[in-house]
PDB file of C-alpha atoms and ligand atoms in Angstrom:
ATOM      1  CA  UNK A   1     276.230 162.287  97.123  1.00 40.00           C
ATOM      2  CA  UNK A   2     278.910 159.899  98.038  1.00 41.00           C
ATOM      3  CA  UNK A   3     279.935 157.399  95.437  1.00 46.00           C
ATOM      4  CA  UNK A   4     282.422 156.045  97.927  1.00 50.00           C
ATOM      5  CA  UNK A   5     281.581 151.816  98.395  1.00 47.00           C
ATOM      6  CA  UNK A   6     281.732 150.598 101.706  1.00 53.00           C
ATOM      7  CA  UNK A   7     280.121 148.250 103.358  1.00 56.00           C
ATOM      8  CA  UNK A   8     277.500 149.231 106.293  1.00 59.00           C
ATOM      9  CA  UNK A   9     280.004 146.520 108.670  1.00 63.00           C
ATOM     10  CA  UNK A  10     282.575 148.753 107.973  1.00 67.00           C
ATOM     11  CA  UNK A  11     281.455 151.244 110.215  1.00 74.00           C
ATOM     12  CA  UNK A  12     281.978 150.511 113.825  1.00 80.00           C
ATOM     13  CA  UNK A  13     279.710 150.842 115.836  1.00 85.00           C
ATOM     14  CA  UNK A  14     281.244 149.211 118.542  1.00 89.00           C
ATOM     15  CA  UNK A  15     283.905 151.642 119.627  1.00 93.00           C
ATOM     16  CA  UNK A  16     282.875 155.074 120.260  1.00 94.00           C
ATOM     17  CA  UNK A  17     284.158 157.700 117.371  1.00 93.00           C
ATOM     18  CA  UNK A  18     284.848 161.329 117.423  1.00 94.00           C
ATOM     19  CA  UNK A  19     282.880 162.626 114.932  1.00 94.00           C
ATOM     20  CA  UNK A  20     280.020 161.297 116.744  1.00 94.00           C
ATOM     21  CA  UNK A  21     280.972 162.158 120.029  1.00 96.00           C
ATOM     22  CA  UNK A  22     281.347 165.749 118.671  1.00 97.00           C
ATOM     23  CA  UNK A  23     277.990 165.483 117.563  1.00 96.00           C
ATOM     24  CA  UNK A  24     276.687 164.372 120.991  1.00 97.00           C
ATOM     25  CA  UNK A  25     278.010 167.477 122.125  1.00 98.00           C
ATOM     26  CA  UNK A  26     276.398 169.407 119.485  1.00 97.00           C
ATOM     27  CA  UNK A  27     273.222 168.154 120.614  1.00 96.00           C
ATOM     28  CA  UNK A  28     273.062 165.943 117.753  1.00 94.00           C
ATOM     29  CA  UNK A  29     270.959 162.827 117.001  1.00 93.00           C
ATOM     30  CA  UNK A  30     273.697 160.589 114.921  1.00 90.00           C
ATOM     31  CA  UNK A  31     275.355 158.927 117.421  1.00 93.00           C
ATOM     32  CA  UNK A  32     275.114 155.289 119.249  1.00 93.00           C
ATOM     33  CA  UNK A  33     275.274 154.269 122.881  1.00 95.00           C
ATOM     34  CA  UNK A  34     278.566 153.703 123.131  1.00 95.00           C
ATOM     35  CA  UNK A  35     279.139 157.408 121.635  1.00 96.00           C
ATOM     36  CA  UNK A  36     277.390 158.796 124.628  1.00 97.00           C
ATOM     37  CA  UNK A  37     279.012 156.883 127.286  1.00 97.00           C
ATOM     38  CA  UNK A  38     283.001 158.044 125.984  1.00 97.00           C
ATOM     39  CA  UNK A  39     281.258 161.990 125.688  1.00 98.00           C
ATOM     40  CA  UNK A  40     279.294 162.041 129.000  1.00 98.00           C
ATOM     41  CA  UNK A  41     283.341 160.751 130.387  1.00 97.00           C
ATOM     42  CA  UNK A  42     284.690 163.867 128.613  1.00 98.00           C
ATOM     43  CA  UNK A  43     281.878 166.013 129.581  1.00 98.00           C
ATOM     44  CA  UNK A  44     282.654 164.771 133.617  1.00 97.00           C
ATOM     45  CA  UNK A  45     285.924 165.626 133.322  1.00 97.00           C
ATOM     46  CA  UNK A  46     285.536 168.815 131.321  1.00 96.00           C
ATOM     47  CA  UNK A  47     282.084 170.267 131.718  1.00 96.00           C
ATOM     48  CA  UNK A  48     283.084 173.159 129.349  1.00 96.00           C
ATOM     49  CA  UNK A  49     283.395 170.976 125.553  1.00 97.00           C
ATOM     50  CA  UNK A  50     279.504 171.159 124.489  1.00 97.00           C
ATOM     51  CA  UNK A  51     280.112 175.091 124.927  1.00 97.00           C
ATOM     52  CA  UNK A  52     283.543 174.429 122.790  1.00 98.00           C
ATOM     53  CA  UNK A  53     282.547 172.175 120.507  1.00 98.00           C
ATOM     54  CA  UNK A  54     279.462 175.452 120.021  1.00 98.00           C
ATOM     55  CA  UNK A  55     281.762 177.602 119.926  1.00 98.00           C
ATOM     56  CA  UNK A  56     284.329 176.054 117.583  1.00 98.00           C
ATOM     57  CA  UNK A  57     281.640 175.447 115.123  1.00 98.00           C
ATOM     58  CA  UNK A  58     280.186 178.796 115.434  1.00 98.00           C
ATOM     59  CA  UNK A  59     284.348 180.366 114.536  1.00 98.00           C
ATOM     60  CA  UNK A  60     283.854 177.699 111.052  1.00 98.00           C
ATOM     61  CA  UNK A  61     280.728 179.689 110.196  1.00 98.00           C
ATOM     62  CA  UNK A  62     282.226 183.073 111.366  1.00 98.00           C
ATOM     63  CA  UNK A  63     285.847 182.172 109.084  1.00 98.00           C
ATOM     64  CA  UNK A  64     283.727 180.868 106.707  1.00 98.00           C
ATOM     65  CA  UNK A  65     282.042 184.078 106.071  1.00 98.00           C
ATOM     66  CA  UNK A  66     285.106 185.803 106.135  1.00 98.00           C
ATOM     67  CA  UNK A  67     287.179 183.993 103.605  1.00 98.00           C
ATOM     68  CA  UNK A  68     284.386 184.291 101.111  1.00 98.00           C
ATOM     69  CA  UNK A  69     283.622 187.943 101.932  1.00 98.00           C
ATOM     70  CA  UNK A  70     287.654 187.890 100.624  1.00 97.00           C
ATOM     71  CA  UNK A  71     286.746 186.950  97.528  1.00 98.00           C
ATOM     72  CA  UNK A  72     287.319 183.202  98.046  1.00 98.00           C
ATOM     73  CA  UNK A  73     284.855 181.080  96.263  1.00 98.00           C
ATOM     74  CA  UNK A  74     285.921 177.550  96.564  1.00 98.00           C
ATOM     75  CA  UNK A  75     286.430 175.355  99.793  1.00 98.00           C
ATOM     76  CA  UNK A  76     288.156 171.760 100.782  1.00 98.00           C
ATOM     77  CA  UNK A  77     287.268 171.141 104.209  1.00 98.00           C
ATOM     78  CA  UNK A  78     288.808 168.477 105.520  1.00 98.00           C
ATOM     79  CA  UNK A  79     287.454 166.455 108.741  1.00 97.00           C
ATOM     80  CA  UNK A  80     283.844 167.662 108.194  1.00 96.00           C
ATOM     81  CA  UNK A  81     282.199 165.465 110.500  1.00 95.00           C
ATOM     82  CA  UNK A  82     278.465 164.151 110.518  1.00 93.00           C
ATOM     83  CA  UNK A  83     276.524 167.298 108.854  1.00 91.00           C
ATOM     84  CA  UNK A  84     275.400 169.743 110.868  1.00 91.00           C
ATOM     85  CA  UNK A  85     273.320 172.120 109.708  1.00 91.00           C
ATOM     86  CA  UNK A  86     273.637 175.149 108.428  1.00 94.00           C
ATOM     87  CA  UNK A  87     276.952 172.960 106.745  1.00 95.00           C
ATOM     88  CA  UNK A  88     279.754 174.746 105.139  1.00 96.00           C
ATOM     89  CA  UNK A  89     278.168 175.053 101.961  1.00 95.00           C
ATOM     90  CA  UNK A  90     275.576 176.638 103.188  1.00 95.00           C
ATOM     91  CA  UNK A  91     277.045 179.550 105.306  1.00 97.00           C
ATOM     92  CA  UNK A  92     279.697 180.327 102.456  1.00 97.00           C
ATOM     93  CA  UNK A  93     276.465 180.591  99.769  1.00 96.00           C
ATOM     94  CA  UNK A  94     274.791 182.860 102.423  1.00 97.00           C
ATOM     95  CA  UNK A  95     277.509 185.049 100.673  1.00 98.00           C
ATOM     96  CA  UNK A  96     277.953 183.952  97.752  1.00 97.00           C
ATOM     97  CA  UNK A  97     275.659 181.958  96.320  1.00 96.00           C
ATOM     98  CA  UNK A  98     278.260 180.129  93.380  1.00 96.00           C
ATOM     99  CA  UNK A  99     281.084 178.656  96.196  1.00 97.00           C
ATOM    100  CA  UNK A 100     282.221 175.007  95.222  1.00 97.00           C
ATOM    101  CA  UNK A 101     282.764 172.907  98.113  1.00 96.00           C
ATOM    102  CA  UNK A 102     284.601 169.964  98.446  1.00 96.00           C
ATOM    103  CA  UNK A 103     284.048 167.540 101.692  1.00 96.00           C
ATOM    104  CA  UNK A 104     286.546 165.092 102.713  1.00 96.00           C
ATOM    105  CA  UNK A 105     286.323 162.668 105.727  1.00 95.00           C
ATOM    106  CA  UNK A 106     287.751 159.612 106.372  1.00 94.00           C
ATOM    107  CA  UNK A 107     285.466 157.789 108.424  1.00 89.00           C
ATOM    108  CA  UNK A 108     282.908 155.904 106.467  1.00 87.00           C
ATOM    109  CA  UNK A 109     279.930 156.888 108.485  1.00 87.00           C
ATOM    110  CA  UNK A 110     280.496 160.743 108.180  1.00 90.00           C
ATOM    111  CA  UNK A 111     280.064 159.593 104.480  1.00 87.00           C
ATOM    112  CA  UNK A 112     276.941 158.235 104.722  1.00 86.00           C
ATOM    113  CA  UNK A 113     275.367 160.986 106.555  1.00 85.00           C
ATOM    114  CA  UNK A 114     276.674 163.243 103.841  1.00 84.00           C
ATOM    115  CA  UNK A 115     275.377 161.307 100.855  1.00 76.00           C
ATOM    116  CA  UNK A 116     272.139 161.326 102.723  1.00 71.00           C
ATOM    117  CA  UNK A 117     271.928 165.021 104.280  1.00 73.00           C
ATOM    118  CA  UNK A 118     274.384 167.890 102.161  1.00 69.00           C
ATOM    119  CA  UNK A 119     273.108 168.775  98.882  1.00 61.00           C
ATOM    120  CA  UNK A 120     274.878 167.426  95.984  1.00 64.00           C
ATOM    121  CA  UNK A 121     273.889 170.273  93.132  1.00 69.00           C
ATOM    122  CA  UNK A 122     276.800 170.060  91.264  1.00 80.00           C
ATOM    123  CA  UNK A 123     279.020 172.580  93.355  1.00 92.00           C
ATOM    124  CA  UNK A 124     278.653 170.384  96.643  1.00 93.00           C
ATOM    125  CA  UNK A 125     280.863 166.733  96.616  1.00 92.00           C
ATOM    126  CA  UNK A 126     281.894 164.925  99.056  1.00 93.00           C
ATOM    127  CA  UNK A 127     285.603 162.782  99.375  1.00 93.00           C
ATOM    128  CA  UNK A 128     286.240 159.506 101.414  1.00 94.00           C
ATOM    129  CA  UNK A 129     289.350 160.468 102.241  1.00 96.00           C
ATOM    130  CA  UNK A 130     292.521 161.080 104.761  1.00 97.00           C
ATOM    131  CA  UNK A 131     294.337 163.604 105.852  1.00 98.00           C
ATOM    132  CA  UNK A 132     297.643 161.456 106.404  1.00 98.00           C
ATOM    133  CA  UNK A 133     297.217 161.022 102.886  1.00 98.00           C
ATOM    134  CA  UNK A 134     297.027 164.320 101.127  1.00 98.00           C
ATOM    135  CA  UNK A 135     298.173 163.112  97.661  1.00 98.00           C
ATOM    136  CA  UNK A 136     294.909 160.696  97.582  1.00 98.00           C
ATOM    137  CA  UNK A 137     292.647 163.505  98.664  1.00 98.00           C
ATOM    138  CA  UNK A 138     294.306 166.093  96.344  1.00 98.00           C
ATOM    139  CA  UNK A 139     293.709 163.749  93.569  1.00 97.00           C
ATOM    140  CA  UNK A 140     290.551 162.846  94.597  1.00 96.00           C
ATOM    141  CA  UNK A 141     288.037 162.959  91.678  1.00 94.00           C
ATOM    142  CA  UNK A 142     285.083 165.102  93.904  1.00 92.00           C
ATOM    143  CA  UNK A 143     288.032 167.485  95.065  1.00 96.00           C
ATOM    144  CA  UNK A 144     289.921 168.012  91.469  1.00 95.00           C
ATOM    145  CA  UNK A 145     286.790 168.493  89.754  1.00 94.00           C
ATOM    146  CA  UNK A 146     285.495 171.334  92.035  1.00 95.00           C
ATOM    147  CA  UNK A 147     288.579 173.018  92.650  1.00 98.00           C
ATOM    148  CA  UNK A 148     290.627 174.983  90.488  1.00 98.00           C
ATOM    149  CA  UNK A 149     294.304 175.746  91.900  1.00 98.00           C
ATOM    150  CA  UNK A 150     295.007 178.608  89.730  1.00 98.00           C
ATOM    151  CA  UNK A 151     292.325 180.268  91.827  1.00 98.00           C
ATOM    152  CA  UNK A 152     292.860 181.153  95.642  1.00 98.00           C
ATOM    153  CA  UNK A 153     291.224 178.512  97.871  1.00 98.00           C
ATOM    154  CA  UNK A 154     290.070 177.652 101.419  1.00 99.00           C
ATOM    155  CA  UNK A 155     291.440 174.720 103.385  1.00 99.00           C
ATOM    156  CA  UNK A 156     289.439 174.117 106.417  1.00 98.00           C
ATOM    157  CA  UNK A 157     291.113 172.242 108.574  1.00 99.00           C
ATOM    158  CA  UNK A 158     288.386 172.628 111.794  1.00 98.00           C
ATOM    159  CA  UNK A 159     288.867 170.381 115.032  1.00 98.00           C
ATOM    160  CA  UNK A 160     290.603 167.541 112.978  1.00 98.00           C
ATOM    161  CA  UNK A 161     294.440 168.691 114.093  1.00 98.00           C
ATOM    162  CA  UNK A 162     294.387 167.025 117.056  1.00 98.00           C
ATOM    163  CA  UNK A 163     293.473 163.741 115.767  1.00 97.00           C
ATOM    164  CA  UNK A 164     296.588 164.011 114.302  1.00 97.00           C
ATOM    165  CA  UNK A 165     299.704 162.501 116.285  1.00 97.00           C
ATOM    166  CA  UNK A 166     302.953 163.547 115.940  1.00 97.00           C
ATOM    167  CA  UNK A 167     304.492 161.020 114.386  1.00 97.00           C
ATOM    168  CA  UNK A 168     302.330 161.562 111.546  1.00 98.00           C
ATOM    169  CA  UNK A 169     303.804 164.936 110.978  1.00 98.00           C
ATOM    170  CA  UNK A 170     300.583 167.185 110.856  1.00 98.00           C
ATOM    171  CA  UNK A 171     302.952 170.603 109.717  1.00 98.00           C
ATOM    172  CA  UNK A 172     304.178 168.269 106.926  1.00 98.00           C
ATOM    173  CA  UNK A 173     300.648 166.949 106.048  1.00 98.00           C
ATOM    174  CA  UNK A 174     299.581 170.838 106.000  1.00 98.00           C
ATOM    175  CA  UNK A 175     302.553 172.047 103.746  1.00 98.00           C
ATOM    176  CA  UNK A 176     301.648 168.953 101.242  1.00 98.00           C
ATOM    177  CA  UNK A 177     298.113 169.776 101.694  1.00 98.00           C
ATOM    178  CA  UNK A 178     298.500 174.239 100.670  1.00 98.00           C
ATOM    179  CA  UNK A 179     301.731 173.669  98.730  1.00 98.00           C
ATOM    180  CA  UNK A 180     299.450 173.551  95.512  1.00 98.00           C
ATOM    181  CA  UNK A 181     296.970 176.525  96.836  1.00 98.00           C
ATOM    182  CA  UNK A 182     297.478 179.782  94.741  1.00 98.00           C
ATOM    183  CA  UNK A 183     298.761 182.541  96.846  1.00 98.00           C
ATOM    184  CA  UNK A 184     295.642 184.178  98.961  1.00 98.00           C
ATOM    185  CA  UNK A 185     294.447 181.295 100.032  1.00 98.00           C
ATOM    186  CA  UNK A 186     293.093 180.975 102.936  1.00 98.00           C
ATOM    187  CA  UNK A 187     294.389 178.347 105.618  1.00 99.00           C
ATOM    188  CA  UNK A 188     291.667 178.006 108.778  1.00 99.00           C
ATOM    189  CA  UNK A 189     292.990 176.215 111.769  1.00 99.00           C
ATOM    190  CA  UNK A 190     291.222 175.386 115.129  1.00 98.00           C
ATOM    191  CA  UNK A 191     292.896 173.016 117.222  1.00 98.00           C
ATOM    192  CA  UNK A 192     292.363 171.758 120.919  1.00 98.00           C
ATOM    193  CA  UNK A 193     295.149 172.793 123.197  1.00 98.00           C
ATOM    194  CA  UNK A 194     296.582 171.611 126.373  1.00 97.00           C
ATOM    195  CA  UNK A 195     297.391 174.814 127.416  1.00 97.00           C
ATOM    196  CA  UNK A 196     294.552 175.304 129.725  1.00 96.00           C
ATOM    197  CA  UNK A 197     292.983 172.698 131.291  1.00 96.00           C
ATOM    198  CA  UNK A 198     294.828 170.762 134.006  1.00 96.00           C
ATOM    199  CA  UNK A 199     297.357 168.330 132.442  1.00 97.00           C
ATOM    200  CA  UNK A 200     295.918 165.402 134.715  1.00 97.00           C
ATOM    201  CA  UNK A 201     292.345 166.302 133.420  1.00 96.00           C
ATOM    202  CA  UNK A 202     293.474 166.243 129.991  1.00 97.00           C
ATOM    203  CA  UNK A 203     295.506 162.592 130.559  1.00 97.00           C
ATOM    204  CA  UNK A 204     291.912 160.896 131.961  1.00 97.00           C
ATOM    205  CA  UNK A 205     290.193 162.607 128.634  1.00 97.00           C
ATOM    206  CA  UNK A 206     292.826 161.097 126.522  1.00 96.00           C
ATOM    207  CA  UNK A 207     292.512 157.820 127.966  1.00 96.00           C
ATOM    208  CA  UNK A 208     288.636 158.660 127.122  1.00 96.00           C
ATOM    209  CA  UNK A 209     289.569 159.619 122.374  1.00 95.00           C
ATOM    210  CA  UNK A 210     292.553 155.973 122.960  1.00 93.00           C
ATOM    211  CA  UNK A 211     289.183 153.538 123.633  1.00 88.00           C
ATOM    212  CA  UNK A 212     287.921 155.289 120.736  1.00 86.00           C
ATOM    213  CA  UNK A 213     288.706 154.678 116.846  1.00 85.00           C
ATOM    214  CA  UNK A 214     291.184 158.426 116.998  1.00 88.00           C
ATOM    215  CA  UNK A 215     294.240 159.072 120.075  1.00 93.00           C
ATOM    216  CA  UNK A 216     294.174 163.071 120.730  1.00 97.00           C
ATOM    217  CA  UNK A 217     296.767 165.212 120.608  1.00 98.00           C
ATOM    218  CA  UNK A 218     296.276 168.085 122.487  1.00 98.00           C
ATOM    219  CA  UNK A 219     299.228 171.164 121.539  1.00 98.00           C
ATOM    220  CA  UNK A 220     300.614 174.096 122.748  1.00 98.00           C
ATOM    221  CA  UNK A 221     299.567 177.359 121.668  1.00 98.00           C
ATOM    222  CA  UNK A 222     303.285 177.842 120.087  1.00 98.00           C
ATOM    223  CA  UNK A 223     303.418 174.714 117.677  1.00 98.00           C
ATOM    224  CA  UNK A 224     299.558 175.365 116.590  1.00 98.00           C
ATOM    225  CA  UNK A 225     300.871 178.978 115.096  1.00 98.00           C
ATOM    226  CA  UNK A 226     303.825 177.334 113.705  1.00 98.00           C
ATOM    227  CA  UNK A 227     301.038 175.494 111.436  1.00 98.00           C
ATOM    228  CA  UNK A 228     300.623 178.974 109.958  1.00 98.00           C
ATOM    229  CA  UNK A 229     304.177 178.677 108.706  1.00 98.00           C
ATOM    230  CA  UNK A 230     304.025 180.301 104.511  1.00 98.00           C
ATOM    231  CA  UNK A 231     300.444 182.236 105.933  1.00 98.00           C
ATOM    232  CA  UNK A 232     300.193 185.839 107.237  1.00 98.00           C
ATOM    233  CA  UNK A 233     297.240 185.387 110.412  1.00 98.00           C
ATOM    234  CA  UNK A 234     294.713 187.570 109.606  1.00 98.00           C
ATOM    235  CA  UNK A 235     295.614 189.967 112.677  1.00 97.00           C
ATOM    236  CA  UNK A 236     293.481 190.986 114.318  1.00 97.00           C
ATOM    237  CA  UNK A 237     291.739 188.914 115.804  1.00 98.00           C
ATOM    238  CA  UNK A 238     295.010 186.484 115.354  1.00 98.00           C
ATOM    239  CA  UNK A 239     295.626 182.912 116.592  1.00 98.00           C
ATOM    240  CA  UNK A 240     292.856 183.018 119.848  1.00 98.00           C
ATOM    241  CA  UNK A 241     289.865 181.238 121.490  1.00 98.00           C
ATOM    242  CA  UNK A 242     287.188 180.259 119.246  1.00 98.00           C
ATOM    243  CA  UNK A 243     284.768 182.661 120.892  1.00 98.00           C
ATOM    244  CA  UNK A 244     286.671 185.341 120.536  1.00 98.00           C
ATOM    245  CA  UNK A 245     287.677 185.278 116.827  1.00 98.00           C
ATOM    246  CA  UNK A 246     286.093 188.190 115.141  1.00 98.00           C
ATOM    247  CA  UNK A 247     282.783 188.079 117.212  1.00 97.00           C
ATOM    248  CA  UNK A 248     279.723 188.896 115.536  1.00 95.00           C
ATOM    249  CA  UNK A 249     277.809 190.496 119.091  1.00 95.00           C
ATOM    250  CA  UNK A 250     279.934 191.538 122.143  1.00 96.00           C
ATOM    251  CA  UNK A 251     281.663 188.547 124.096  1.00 96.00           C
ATOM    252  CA  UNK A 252     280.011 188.114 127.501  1.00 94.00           C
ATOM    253  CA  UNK A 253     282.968 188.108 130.574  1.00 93.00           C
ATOM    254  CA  UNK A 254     282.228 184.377 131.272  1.00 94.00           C
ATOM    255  CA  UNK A 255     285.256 182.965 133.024  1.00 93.00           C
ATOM    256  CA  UNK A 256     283.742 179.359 131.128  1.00 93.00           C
ATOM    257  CA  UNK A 257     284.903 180.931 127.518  1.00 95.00           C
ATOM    258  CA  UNK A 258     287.970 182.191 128.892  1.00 94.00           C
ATOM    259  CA  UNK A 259     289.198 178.679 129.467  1.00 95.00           C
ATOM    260  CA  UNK A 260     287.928 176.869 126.359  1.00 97.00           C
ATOM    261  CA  UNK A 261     290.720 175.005 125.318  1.00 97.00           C
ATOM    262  CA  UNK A 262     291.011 175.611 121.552  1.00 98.00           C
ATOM    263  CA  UNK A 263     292.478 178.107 119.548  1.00 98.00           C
ATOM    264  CA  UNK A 264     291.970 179.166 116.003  1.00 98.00           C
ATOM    265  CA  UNK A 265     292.899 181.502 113.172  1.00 98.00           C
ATOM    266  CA  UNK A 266     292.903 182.386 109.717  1.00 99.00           C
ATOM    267  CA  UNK A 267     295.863 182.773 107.394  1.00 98.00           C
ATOM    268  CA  UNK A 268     296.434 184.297 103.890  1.00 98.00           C
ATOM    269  CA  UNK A 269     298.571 182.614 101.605  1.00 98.00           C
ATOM    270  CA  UNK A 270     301.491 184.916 100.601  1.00 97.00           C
TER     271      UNK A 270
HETATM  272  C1  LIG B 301     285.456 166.989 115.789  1.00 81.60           C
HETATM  273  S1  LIG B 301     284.969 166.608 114.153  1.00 81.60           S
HETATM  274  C2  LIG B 301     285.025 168.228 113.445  1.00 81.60           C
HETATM  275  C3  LIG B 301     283.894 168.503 112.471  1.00 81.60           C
HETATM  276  C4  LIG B 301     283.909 169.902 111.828  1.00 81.60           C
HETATM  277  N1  LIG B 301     285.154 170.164 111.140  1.00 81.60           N
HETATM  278  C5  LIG B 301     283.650 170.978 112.843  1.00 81.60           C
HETATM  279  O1  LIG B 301     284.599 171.510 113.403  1.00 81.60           O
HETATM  280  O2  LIG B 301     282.485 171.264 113.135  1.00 81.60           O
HETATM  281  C6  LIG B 301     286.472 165.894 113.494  1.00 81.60           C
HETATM  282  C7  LIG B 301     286.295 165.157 112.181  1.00 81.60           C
HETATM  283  O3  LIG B 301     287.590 164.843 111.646  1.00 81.60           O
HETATM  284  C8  LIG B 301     287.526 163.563 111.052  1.00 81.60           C
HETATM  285  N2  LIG B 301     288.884 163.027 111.004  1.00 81.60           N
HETATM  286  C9  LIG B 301     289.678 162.634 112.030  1.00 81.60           C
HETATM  287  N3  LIG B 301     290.879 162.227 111.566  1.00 81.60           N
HETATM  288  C10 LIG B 301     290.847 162.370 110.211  1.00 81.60           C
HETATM  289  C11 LIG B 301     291.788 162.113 109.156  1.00 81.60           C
HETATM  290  N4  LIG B 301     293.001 161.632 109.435  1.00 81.60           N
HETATM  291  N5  LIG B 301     291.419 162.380 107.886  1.00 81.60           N
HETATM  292  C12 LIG B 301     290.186 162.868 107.594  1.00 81.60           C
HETATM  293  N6  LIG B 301     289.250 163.111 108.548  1.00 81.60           N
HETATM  294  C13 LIG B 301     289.571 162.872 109.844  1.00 81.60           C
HETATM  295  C14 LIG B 301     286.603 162.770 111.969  1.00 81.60           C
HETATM  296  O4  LIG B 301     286.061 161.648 111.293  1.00 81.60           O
HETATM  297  C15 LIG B 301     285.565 163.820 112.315  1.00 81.60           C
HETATM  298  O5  LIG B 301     284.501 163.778 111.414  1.00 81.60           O
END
């Protein structure tokens, strides 16, 4: 699927990398040693992110679902990560079977697992690309010729955030990124939060992402809604937990899922 050319040295292998450790805590098989050292850190000093990382993936598929069941019929989703099945693609044609989805990534191994594992029939493409760059990915051939912004849109933006740092400006990269969406597009958001884990926890576990090839930036619950800034939340369920965004079977009272430290939401473009 991906006619992005890259050398196999270019991927590092040396330094562990988020979108693998994510996948270690999906219970994935794509990741290297040094993956699994970095995640079983995190997972010491926060035994709770293979239920969040579960849980955040299980809000894509639910907001997935949702946007399309709107009427939406064509995706970006930017920060994929190593394919996971069911994929984005898949859930959205679970509802409608003719949804164009464009992929974007911007680490070259997330790109090979995509040429190799997502289905490239025409309506499926995938984008080396970055997110500190949103005129490049905009432009990007596999996103311009899926997409068609005189028609409402999706922009996933799932668990990528808080790779983000400040300094980069991620409200400014989200404006440039849904400045060209029609209105009632949909903007989904889920974004780790310092809010509530303890902040000395969450200082060892960002030592853990800065010996990685990503720093993480953990927010407030505040400055993630500002994100939403141009976007009416879809309200209820609003900006909450992953787990408890517009649950599909009654949420169990599981003190663990009260403290996963993400939240997420859903806005309409007005
Ligand atoms: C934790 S994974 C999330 C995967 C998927 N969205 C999900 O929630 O299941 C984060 C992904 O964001 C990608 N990523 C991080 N920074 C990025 C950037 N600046 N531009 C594009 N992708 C980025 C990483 O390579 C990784 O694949």
């Amino acid at each position: 699927m991906s006619e992005e050319g890259f050398a196999a040295e270019q991927i590092d292998t040396s330094r562990a990398h988020p979108a693998r450790m994510y996948d270690y805590y999906l219970g994935g098989q794509d990741n290297y040693e040094v993956d699994r050292v970095a995640a079983e850190r995190v997972v010491e000093l926060l035994p709770d992110i293979h239920m969040a990382a579960r849980e955040n993936r299980s809000f894509m598929h639910r907001a997935t679902k949702t946007v399309v069941g709107r009427g939406i019929r064509q995706i970006i989703d930017v920060g994929t990560g190593i394919p996971t099945s069911p994929n984005t693609h898949e859930v959205a044609r679970s509802i409608a079977p003719d949804v164009r989805v464009a992929y974007v990534d911007n680490d070259p191994i997330v790109s090979t697992y995509a040429g190799a594992k997502l289905i490239n029939d025409g309506n499926a493409a995938f984008a080396l690309g970055d997110l500190r760059d949103p005129k490049a990915v905009l432009e990007h051939p596999a996103v311009c010729d899926l997409i068609d912004f005189e028609q409402p849109a999706a922009l996933l933006l799932v668990a990528i955030l808080h790779f983000i740092e400040d300094a980069a400006d991620p409200a400014g990269l989200i404006r440039a990124m849904t400045e060209p969406l029609a209105p009632g597009s949909c903007l989904v958001i889920s974004h780790g939060t310092r809010d509530l884990h303890p902040p000395e926890r969450l200082a060892e576990v960002g030592k853990v992402y800065s010996g990685s090839t990503s720093t993480l930036t953990l927010r407030p619950r505040e400055q993630i809604l500002s994100f939403f800034e141009g976007f009416d939340i879809i309200d209820p369920p609003g900006l909450v937990q992953p787990p408890f965004w517009a649950p599909e079977a009654p949420v169990p009272d599981d003190p663990m899922l009260r403290g996963l430290g993400f939240y997420c939401a859903v806005g309409v473009k007005r």
